Tab-separated table of N, CA and C in Angstrom:
chain	number	residue	atom	x	y	z
Q	1	UNK	N	-11.692	-11.783	-19.018
Q	1	UNK	CA	-12.721	-12.367	-18.196
Q	1	UNK	C	-13.477	-11.237	-17.531
Q	2	UNK	N	-14.797	-11.280	-17.627
Q	2	UNK	CA	-15.658	-10.240	-17.049
Q	2	UNK	C	-15.979	-10.601	-15.618
Q	3	UNK	N	-15.924	-9.615	-14.784
Q	3	UNK	CA	-16.154	-9.845	-13.325
Q	3	UNK	C	-17.435	-9.126	-12.912
Q	4	UNK	N	-18.184	-9.771	-12.116
Q	4	UNK	CA	-19.355	-9.105	-11.531
Q	4	UNK	C	-18.835	-8.250	-10.363
Q	5	UNK	N	-19.275	-7.000	-10.373
Q	5	UNK	CA	-18.810	-6.118	-9.324
Q	5	UNK	C	-19.725	-6.347	-8.084
Q	6	UNK	N	-19.129	-6.741	-7.028
Q	6	UNK	CA	-19.835	-6.966	-5.787
Q	6	UNK	C	-19.426	-5.867	-4.808
Q	7	UNK	N	-20.365	-5.516	-3.931
Q	7	UNK	CA	-20.054	-4.542	-2.873
Q	7	UNK	C	-19.043	-5.159	-1.937
Q	8	UNK	N	-18.053	-4.416	-1.479
Q	8	UNK	CA	-17.103	-4.961	-0.527
Q	8	UNK	C	-17.833	-5.407	0.729
Q	9	UNK	N	-17.468	-6.528	1.219
Q	9	UNK	CA	-18.071	-7.075	2.385
Q	9	UNK	C	-17.621	-6.302	3.635
Q	10	UNK	N	-18.530	-6.043	4.515
Q	10	UNK	CA	-18.149	-5.374	5.753
Q	10	UNK	C	-17.172	-6.189	6.585
Q	11	UNK	N	-17.110	-7.490	6.284
Q	11	UNK	CA	-16.200	-8.372	7.000
Q	11	UNK	C	-14.766	-7.980	6.794
Q	12	UNK	N	-14.485	-7.309	5.677
Q	12	UNK	CA	-13.090	-6.889	5.388
Q	12	UNK	C	-12.678	-5.619	6.088
Q	13	UNK	N	-13.622	-4.852	6.527
Q	13	UNK	CA	-13.268	-3.600	7.174
Q	13	UNK	C	-12.440	-3.840	8.457
Q	14	UNK	N	-12.808	-4.755	9.344
Q	14	UNK	CA	-11.923	-4.999	10.509
Q	14	UNK	C	-10.561	-5.473	10.088
Q	15	UNK	N	-10.473	-6.207	9.010
Q	15	UNK	CA	-9.177	-6.653	8.540
Q	15	UNK	C	-8.286	-5.496	8.156
Q	16	UNK	N	-8.860	-4.535	7.440
Q	16	UNK	CA	-8.099	-3.404	7.091
Q	16	UNK	C	-7.668	-2.613	8.328
Q	17	UNK	N	-8.549	-2.438	9.302
Q	17	UNK	CA	-8.190	-1.757	10.540
Q	17	UNK	C	-7.067	-2.495	11.277
Q	18	UNK	N	-7.221	-3.844	11.336
Q	18	UNK	CA	-6.242	-4.640	12.067
Q	18	UNK	C	-4.876	-4.508	11.353
Q	19	UNK	N	-4.855	-4.471	10.027
Q	19	UNK	CA	-3.578	-4.379	9.302
Q	19	UNK	C	-2.866	-3.055	9.530
Q	20	UNK	N	-3.594	-2.054	9.900
Q	20	UNK	CA	-3.004	-0.729	10.014
Q	20	UNK	C	-2.878	-0.215	11.425
Q	21	UNK	N	-3.322	-1.034	12.416
Q	21	UNK	CA	-3.302	-0.553	13.804
Q	21	UNK	C	-1.918	-0.404	14.310
Q	22	UNK	N	-1.555	-0.928	15.324
Q	22	UNK	CA	-0.302	-0.886	16.098
Q	22	UNK	C	0.883	-0.125	15.480
Q	23	UNK	N	1.322	0.884	16.188
Q	23	UNK	CA	2.527	1.620	15.638
Q	23	UNK	C	3.786	1.209	16.417
Q	24	UNK	N	3.639	0.277	17.336
Q	24	UNK	CA	4.767	-0.175	18.162
Q	24	UNK	C	5.764	-0.843	17.256
Q	25	UNK	N	7.047	-0.765	17.635
Q	25	UNK	CA	8.140	-1.247	16.867
Q	25	UNK	C	8.766	-2.530	17.473
Q	26	UNK	N	8.076	-3.209	18.304
Q	26	UNK	CA	8.652	-4.383	18.911
Q	26	UNK	C	8.564	-5.536	17.918
Q	27	UNK	N	9.509	-6.483	18.012
Q	27	UNK	CA	9.523	-7.652	17.166
Q	27	UNK	C	8.188	-8.380	17.240
Q	28	UNK	N	7.722	-8.609	18.450
Q	28	UNK	CA	6.508	-9.407	18.657
Q	28	UNK	C	5.350	-8.731	17.946
Q	29	UNK	N	5.183	-7.444	18.173
Q	29	UNK	CA	4.044	-6.775	17.537
Q	29	UNK	C	4.168	-6.677	16.029
Q	30	UNK	N	5.367	-6.411	15.544
Q	30	UNK	CA	5.598	-6.364	14.086
Q	30	UNK	C	5.303	-7.702	13.457
Q	31	UNK	N	5.734	-8.784	14.104
Q	31	UNK	CA	5.492	-10.108	13.547
Q	31	UNK	C	4.019	-10.435	13.556
Q	32	UNK	N	3.320	-10.106	14.616
Q	32	UNK	CA	1.892	-10.367	14.680
Q	32	UNK	C	1.158	-9.502	13.610
Q	33	UNK	N	1.556	-8.278	13.463
Q	33	UNK	CA	0.946	-7.403	12.456
Q	33	UNK	C	1.139	-7.963	11.044
Q	34	UNK	N	2.359	-8.428	10.808
Q	34	UNK	CA	2.664	-9.037	9.527
Q	34	UNK	C	1.815	-10.227	9.257
Q	35	UNK	N	1.663	-11.108	10.290
Q	35	UNK	CA	0.893	-12.332	10.146
Q	35	UNK	C	-0.575	-11.997	9.846
Q	36	UNK	N	-1.132	-10.997	10.586
Q	36	UNK	CA	-2.518	-10.675	10.338
Q	36	UNK	C	-2.754	-9.977	8.985
Q	37	UNK	N	-1.782	-9.146	8.610
Q	37	UNK	CA	-1.902	-8.483	7.313
Q	37	UNK	C	-1.798	-9.516	6.186
Q	38	UNK	N	-0.915	-10.453	6.321
Q	38	UNK	CA	-0.792	-11.496	5.297
Q	38	UNK	C	-2.056	-12.321	5.187
Q	39	UNK	N	-2.656	-12.636	6.351
Q	39	UNK	CA	-3.924	-13.393	6.334
Q	39	UNK	C	-5.003	-12.581	5.697
Q	40	UNK	N	-5.061	-11.298	5.906
Q	40	UNK	CA	-6.077	-10.428	5.283
Q	40	UNK	C	-5.862	-10.442	3.765
Q	41	UNK	N	-4.617	-10.422	3.335
Q	41	UNK	CA	-4.349	-10.500	1.884
Q	41	UNK	C	-4.829	-11.827	1.281
Q	42	UNK	N	-4.641	-12.903	2.000
Q	42	UNK	CA	-5.079	-14.220	1.516
Q	42	UNK	C	-6.591	-14.250	1.444
Q	43	UNK	N	-7.301	-13.734	2.459
Q	43	UNK	CA	-8.748	-13.707	2.453
Q	43	UNK	C	-9.329	-12.820	1.370
Q	44	UNK	N	-8.691	-11.656	1.197
Q	44	UNK	CA	-9.136	-10.774	0.159
Q	44	UNK	C	-8.926	-11.376	-1.241
Q	45	UNK	N	-7.832	-12.067	-1.434
Q	45	UNK	CA	-7.575	-12.741	-2.673
Q	45	UNK	C	-8.630	-13.764	-2.957
Q	46	UNK	N	-8.976	-14.526	-1.946
Q	46	UNK	CA	-10.071	-15.512	-2.048
Q	46	UNK	C	-11.366	-14.804	-2.475
Q	47	UNK	N	-11.677	-13.753	-1.806
Q	47	UNK	CA	-12.912	-13.016	-2.120
Q	47	UNK	C	-12.914	-12.601	-3.591
Q	48	UNK	N	-11.777	-12.036	-4.050
Q	48	UNK	CA	-11.725	-11.571	-5.407
Q	48	UNK	C	-11.877	-12.773	-6.400
Q	49	UNK	N	-11.166	-13.879	-6.101
Q	49	UNK	CA	-11.236	-15.029	-6.942
Q	49	UNK	C	-12.706	-15.564	-7.075
Q	50	UNK	N	-13.466	-15.412	-6.018
Q	50	UNK	CA	-14.843	-15.884	-6.013
Q	50	UNK	C	-15.842	-14.829	-6.463
Q	51	UNK	N	-15.345	-13.656	-6.884
Q	51	UNK	CA	-16.173	-12.566	-7.399
Q	51	UNK	C	-16.892	-11.819	-6.334
Q	52	UNK	N	-16.457	-11.908	-5.102
Q	52	UNK	CA	-17.067	-11.237	-3.968
Q	52	UNK	C	-16.470	-9.869	-3.693
Q	53	UNK	N	-15.354	-9.530	-4.337
Q	53	UNK	CA	-14.725	-8.266	-4.119
Q	53	UNK	C	-14.345	-7.664	-5.493
Q	54	UNK	N	-14.751	-6.423	-5.724
Q	54	UNK	CA	-14.413	-5.817	-7.024
Q	54	UNK	C	-12.926	-5.583	-7.167
Q	55	UNK	N	-12.480	-5.586	-8.393
Q	55	UNK	CA	-11.067	-5.495	-8.667
Q	55	UNK	C	-10.457	-4.218	-8.089
Q	56	UNK	N	-11.066	-3.077	-8.249
Q	56	UNK	CA	-10.519	-1.853	-7.726
Q	56	UNK	C	-10.352	-1.866	-6.226
Q	57	UNK	N	-11.316	-2.471	-5.537
Q	57	UNK	CA	-11.194	-2.581	-4.051
Q	57	UNK	C	-10.079	-3.556	-3.676
Q	58	UNK	N	-10.062	-4.727	-4.338
Q	58	UNK	CA	-9.016	-5.736	-4.069
Q	58	UNK	C	-7.612	-5.166	-4.336
Q	59	UNK	N	-7.449	-4.516	-5.464
Q	59	UNK	CA	-6.181	-3.942	-5.836
Q	59	UNK	C	-5.697	-2.926	-4.828
Q	60	UNK	N	-6.561	-2.037	-4.430
Q	60	UNK	CA	-6.214	-0.977	-3.488
Q	60	UNK	C	-5.861	-1.598	-2.138
Q	61	UNK	N	-6.678	-2.527	-1.690
Q	61	UNK	CA	-6.422	-3.148	-0.382
Q	61	UNK	C	-5.123	-3.966	-0.410
Q	62	UNK	N	-4.844	-4.677	-1.474
Q	62	UNK	CA	-3.624	-5.454	-1.570
Q	62	UNK	C	-2.419	-4.498	-1.611
Q	63	UNK	N	-2.565	-3.354	-2.234
Q	63	UNK	CA	-1.486	-2.405	-2.274
Q	63	UNK	C	-1.167	-1.889	-0.854
Q	64	UNK	N	-2.239	-1.650	-0.102
Q	64	UNK	CA	-2.074	-1.209	1.306
Q	64	UNK	C	-1.410	-2.282	2.139
Q	65	UNK	N	-1.824	-3.542	1.932
Q	65	UNK	CA	-1.262	-4.641	2.645
Q	65	UNK	C	0.247	-4.788	2.309
Q	66	UNK	N	0.578	-4.686	1.029
Q	66	UNK	CA	1.966	-4.758	0.618
Q	66	UNK	C	2.806	-3.649	1.257
Q	67	UNK	N	2.244	-2.458	1.298
Q	67	UNK	CA	2.982	-1.304	1.906
Q	67	UNK	C	3.117	-1.521	3.426
Q	68	UNK	N	2.060	-2.024	4.046
Q	68	UNK	CA	2.140	-2.287	5.501
Q	68	UNK	C	3.211	-3.339	5.799
Q	69	UNK	N	3.251	-4.336	4.997
Q	69	UNK	CA	4.275	-5.381	5.176
Q	69	UNK	C	5.651	-4.839	4.897
Q	70	UNK	N	5.802	-4.029	3.851
Q	70	UNK	CA	7.112	-3.446	3.513
Q	70	UNK	C	7.618	-2.597	4.691
Q	71	UNK	N	6.708	-1.859	5.314
Q	71	UNK	CA	7.102	-1.053	6.453
Q	71	UNK	C	7.607	-1.930	7.648
Q	72	UNK	N	7.113	-3.144	7.724
Q	72	UNK	CA	7.470	-4.067	8.793
Q	72	UNK	C	8.759	-4.794	8.513
Q	73	UNK	N	9.372	-4.581	7.373
Q	73	UNK	CA	10.632	-5.272	7.075
Q	73	UNK	C	11.733	-4.864	7.995
Q	74	UNK	N	11.664	-3.669	8.535
Q	74	UNK	CA	12.715	-3.149	9.398
Q	74	UNK	C	12.542	-3.600	10.807
Q	75	UNK	N	12.378	-4.842	11.011
Q	75	UNK	CA	12.153	-5.335	12.399
Q	75	UNK	C	13.339	-4.954	13.246
Q	76	UNK	N	13.052	-4.528	14.434
Q	76	UNK	CA	14.098	-4.090	15.392
Q	76	UNK	C	14.442	-5.231	16.343
Q	77	UNK	N	15.577	-5.160	16.947
Q	77	UNK	CA	15.937	-6.139	17.917
Q	77	UNK	C	16.630	-5.449	19.108
Q	78	UNK	N	16.317	-5.920	20.302
Q	78	UNK	CA	16.910	-5.336	21.514
Q	78	UNK	C	18.363	-5.787	21.621
Q	79	UNK	N	18.668	-6.895	21.027
Q	79	UNK	CA	20.047	-7.407	21.192
Q	79	UNK	C	20.679	-7.628	19.807
Q	80	UNK	N	21.874	-7.062	19.562
Q	80	UNK	CA	22.568	-7.287	18.282
Q	80	UNK	C	22.950	-8.735	18.096
Q	81	UNK	N	23.000	-9.530	19.132
Q	81	UNK	CA	23.402	-10.943	19.000
Q	81	UNK	C	22.266	-11.740	18.316
Q	82	UNK	N	21.094	-11.217	18.163
Q	82	UNK	CA	19.977	-11.868	17.524
Q	82	UNK	C	19.904	-11.531	16.052
Q	83	UNK	N	20.908	-10.971	15.474
Q	83	UNK	CA	20.861	-10.483	14.115
Q	83	UNK	C	20.347	-11.532	13.117
Q	84	UNK	N	20.854	-12.766	13.182
Q	84	UNK	CA	20.475	-13.821	12.225
Q	84	UNK	C	19.014	-14.111	12.345
Q	85	UNK	N	18.508	-14.242	13.586
Q	85	UNK	CA	17.102	-14.524	13.791
Q	85	UNK	C	16.229	-13.333	13.321
Q	86	UNK	N	16.709	-12.130	13.616
Q	86	UNK	CA	15.964	-10.927	13.212
Q	86	UNK	C	15.953	-10.884	11.694
Q	87	UNK	N	17.048	-11.248	11.002
Q	87	UNK	CA	17.095	-11.225	9.607
Q	87	UNK	C	16.152	-12.302	8.974
Q	88	UNK	N	16.000	-13.391	9.628
Q	88	UNK	CA	15.063	-14.429	9.175
Q	88	UNK	C	13.611	-13.875	9.237
Q	89	UNK	N	13.299	-13.166	10.278
Q	89	UNK	CA	11.980	-12.554	10.371
Q	89	UNK	C	11.812	-11.516	9.269
Q	90	UNK	N	12.801	-10.664	9.097
Q	90	UNK	CA	12.727	-9.627	8.081
Q	90	UNK	C	12.586	-10.261	6.673
Q	91	UNK	N	13.281	-11.372	6.376
Q	91	UNK	CA	13.196	-12.001	5.069
Q	91	UNK	C	11.772	-12.555	4.854
Q	92	UNK	N	11.181	-13.132	5.860
Q	92	UNK	CA	9.825	-13.645	5.743
Q	92	UNK	C	8.824	-12.513	5.492
Q	93	UNK	N	8.986	-11.367	6.148
Q	93	UNK	CA	8.099	-10.249	5.933
Q	93	UNK	C	8.313	-9.640	4.549
Q	94	UNK	N	9.525	-9.600	4.068
Q	94	UNK	CA	9.803	-9.151	2.711
Q	94	UNK	C	9.114	-10.046	1.732
Q	95	UNK	N	9.205	-11.332	1.914
Q	95	UNK	CA	8.575	-12.266	1.022
Q	95	UNK	C	7.076	-12.124	1.033
Q	96	UNK	N	6.464	-11.851	2.208
Q	96	UNK	CA	5.032	-11.559	2.315
Q	96	UNK	C	4.663	-10.276	1.530
Q	97	UNK	N	5.454	-9.255	1.671
Q	97	UNK	CA	5.206	-7.993	0.957
Q	97	UNK	C	5.243	-8.172	-0.559
Q	98	UNK	N	6.253	-8.911	-1.045
Q	98	UNK	CA	6.413	-9.165	-2.463
Q	98	UNK	C	5.257	-9.973	-2.991
Q	99	UNK	N	4.787	-10.953	-2.226
Q	99	UNK	CA	3.654	-11.789	-2.691
Q	99	UNK	C	2.340	-10.952	-2.677
Q	100	UNK	N	2.154	-10.107	-1.756
Q	100	UNK	CA	0.950	-9.225	-1.714
Q	100	UNK	C	1.004	-8.258	-2.937
Q	101	UNK	N	2.149	-7.764	-3.251
Q	101	UNK	CA	2.294	-6.896	-4.434
Q	101	UNK	C	2.027	-7.698	-5.766
Q	102	UNK	N	2.473	-8.932	-5.790
Q	102	UNK	CA	2.202	-9.752	-6.989
Q	102	UNK	C	0.699	-10.026	-7.075
Q	103	UNK	N	0.056	-10.274	-5.960
Q	103	UNK	CA	-1.395	-10.481	-5.989
Q	103	UNK	C	-2.085	-9.262	-6.462
Q	104	UNK	N	-1.668	-8.076	-6.038
Q	104	UNK	CA	-2.243	-6.839	-6.500
Q	104	UNK	C	-2.133	-6.674	-8.005
Q	105	UNK	N	-0.931	-6.943	-8.497
Q	105	UNK	CA	-0.674	-6.845	-9.924
Q	105	UNK	C	-1.526	-7.826	-10.721
Q	106	UNK	N	-1.688	-8.995	-10.202
Q	106	UNK	CA	-2.480	-10.042	-10.862
Q	106	UNK	C	-3.967	-9.649	-10.838
Q	107	UNK	N	-4.425	-9.074	-9.763
Q	107	UNK	CA	-5.808	-8.603	-9.701
Q	107	UNK	C	-6.060	-7.542	-10.735
Q	108	UNK	N	-5.130	-6.596	-10.841
Q	108	UNK	CA	-5.266	-5.519	-11.799
Q	108	UNK	C	-5.320	-6.089	-13.240
Q	109	UNK	N	-4.541	-7.149	-13.485
Q	109	UNK	CA	-4.517	-7.763	-14.806
Q	109	UNK	C	-5.642	-8.767	-15.018
Q	110	UNK	N	-6.418	-9.021	-13.949
Q	110	UNK	CA	-7.496	-9.997	-13.912
Q	110	UNK	C	-7.002	-11.384	-14.323
Q	111	UNK	N	-5.904	-11.787	-13.754
Q	111	UNK	CA	-5.250	-13.087	-13.989
Q	111	UNK	C	-5.457	-14.026	-12.742
Q	112	UNK	N	-6.538	-14.782	-12.832
Q	112	UNK	CA	-6.888	-15.680	-11.734
Q	112	UNK	C	-5.735	-16.586	-11.327
Q	113	UNK	N	-5.088	-17.216	-12.290
Q	113	UNK	CA	-4.027	-18.145	-11.973
Q	113	UNK	C	-2.882	-17.507	-11.240
Q	114	UNK	N	-2.519	-16.264	-11.657
Q	114	UNK	CA	-1.454	-15.541	-10.947
Q	114	UNK	C	-1.883	-15.103	-9.537
Q	115	UNK	N	-3.137	-14.772	-9.367
Q	115	UNK	CA	-3.635	-14.427	-8.022
Q	115	UNK	C	-3.526	-15.672	-7.131
Q	116	UNK	N	-3.910	-16.862	-7.687
Q	116	UNK	CA	-3.817	-18.074	-6.966
Q	116	UNK	C	-2.366	-18.401	-6.594
Q	117	UNK	N	-1.445	-18.171	-7.510
Q	117	UNK	CA	-0.038	-18.385	-7.278
Q	117	UNK	C	0.498	-17.442	-6.191
Q	118	UNK	N	0.137	-16.181	-6.243
Q	118	UNK	CA	0.542	-15.227	-5.227
Q	118	UNK	C	0.019	-15.626	-3.895
Q	119	UNK	N	-1.214	-16.165	-3.848
Q	119	UNK	CA	-1.843	-16.595	-2.632
Q	119	UNK	C	-1.042	-17.765	-2.056
Q	120	UNK	N	-0.540	-18.677	-2.876
Q	120	UNK	CA	0.271	-19.800	-2.432
Q	120	UNK	C	1.576	-19.256	-1.821
Q	121	UNK	N	2.125	-18.254	-2.454
Q	121	UNK	CA	3.368	-17.643	-1.951
Q	121	UNK	C	3.114	-16.947	-0.601
Q	122	UNK	N	1.933	-16.345	-0.466
Q	122	UNK	CA	1.605	-15.712	0.819
Q	122	UNK	C	1.549	-16.792	1.908
Q	123	UNK	N	0.909	-17.880	1.601
Q	123	UNK	CA	0.737	-18.936	2.597
Q	123	UNK	C	2.106	-19.529	2.980
Q	124	UNK	N	2.963	-19.767	1.999
Q	124	UNK	CA	4.300	-20.308	2.261
Q	124	UNK	C	5.107	-19.324	3.112
Q	125	UNK	N	5.012	-18.087	2.817
Q	125	UNK	CA	5.796	-17.041	3.574
Q	125	UNK	C	5.201	-16.900	4.965
Q	126	UNK	N	3.913	-17.120	5.132
Q	126	UNK	CA	3.298	-17.127	6.465
Q	126	UNK	C	3.957	-18.257	7.295
Q	127	UNK	N	4.144	-19.388	6.678
Q	127	UNK	CA	4.826	-20.516	7.375
Q	127	UNK	C	6.220	-20.126	7.767
Q	128	UNK	N	6.946	-19.472	6.897
Q	128	UNK	CA	8.322	-19.010	7.133
Q	128	UNK	C	8.343	-18.013	8.316
Q	129	UNK	N	7.355	-17.114	8.329
Q	129	UNK	CA	7.277	-16.151	9.386
Q	129	UNK	C	7.026	-16.813	10.722
Q	130	UNK	N	6.123	-17.801	10.736
Q	130	UNK	CA	5.835	-18.553	11.981
Q	130	UNK	C	7.039	-19.260	12.508
Q	131	UNK	N	7.809	-19.891	11.603
Q	131	UNK	CA	9.023	-20.582	12.036
Q	131	UNK	C	10.044	-19.577	12.601
Q	132	UNK	N	10.273	-18.486	11.845
Q	132	UNK	CA	11.238	-17.502	12.309
Q	132	UNK	C	10.812	-16.859	13.629
Q	133	UNK	N	9.543	-16.670	13.790
Q	133	UNK	CA	9.026	-16.097	15.056
Q	133	UNK	C	9.284	-17.046	16.223
Q	134	UNK	N	8.993	-18.321	16.023
Q	134	UNK	CA	9.235	-19.323	17.087
Q	134	UNK	C	10.729	-19.409	17.421
Q	135	UNK	N	11.574	-19.358	16.367
Q	135	UNK	CA	13.023	-19.457	16.610
Q	135	UNK	C	13.513	-18.256	17.335
Q	136	UNK	N	12.976	-17.104	16.979
Q	136	UNK	CA	13.447	-15.859	17.565
Q	136	UNK	C	13.115	-15.833	19.084
Q	137	UNK	N	11.897	-16.291	19.449
Q	137	UNK	CA	11.466	-16.221	20.817
Q	137	UNK	C	11.822	-17.463	21.623
Q	138	UNK	N	12.303	-18.482	21.003
Q	138	UNK	CA	12.628	-19.720	21.732
Q	138	UNK	C	13.706	-19.509	22.778
Q	139	UNK	N	14.709	-18.698	22.513
Q	139	UNK	CA	15.779	-18.430	23.428
Q	139	UNK	C	15.326	-17.722	24.665
Q	140	UNK	N	14.205	-16.983	24.576
Q	140	UNK	CA	13.748	-16.121	25.669
Q	140	UNK	C	12.875	-16.883	26.608
Q	141	UNK	N	12.559	-18.127	26.388
Q	141	UNK	CA	11.657	-18.884	27.266
Q	141	UNK	C	12.405	-19.754	28.204
């Protein structure tokens, strides 16, 4: 399938900055960074599917998103008693990273259906992350 090469939208630049900002290692910040990075991956996948983002740009950005998410797998916890909840957060982030990597691979192969499938996986993992986040912080309220 031939794609029209479109200039990257400036709307994606803040998303890239947001995905790479915070260097803090708190659970809250890591979870929020993972959620925003995953949303950026979903939006970029949409843009690619609609021909609004060139393949090389989408592939590179999705690779960055996957790496950002992979770095967030090592969520830290102040209390060792929260290990199960922390592990649930880490599993959701791992799932997000894997889905972003699959989206990148599908973009490189120009496989629309696989990009759509990876996008569904991203959305499902976003839900998992939200549930794990709520469960982790429920005890602290």
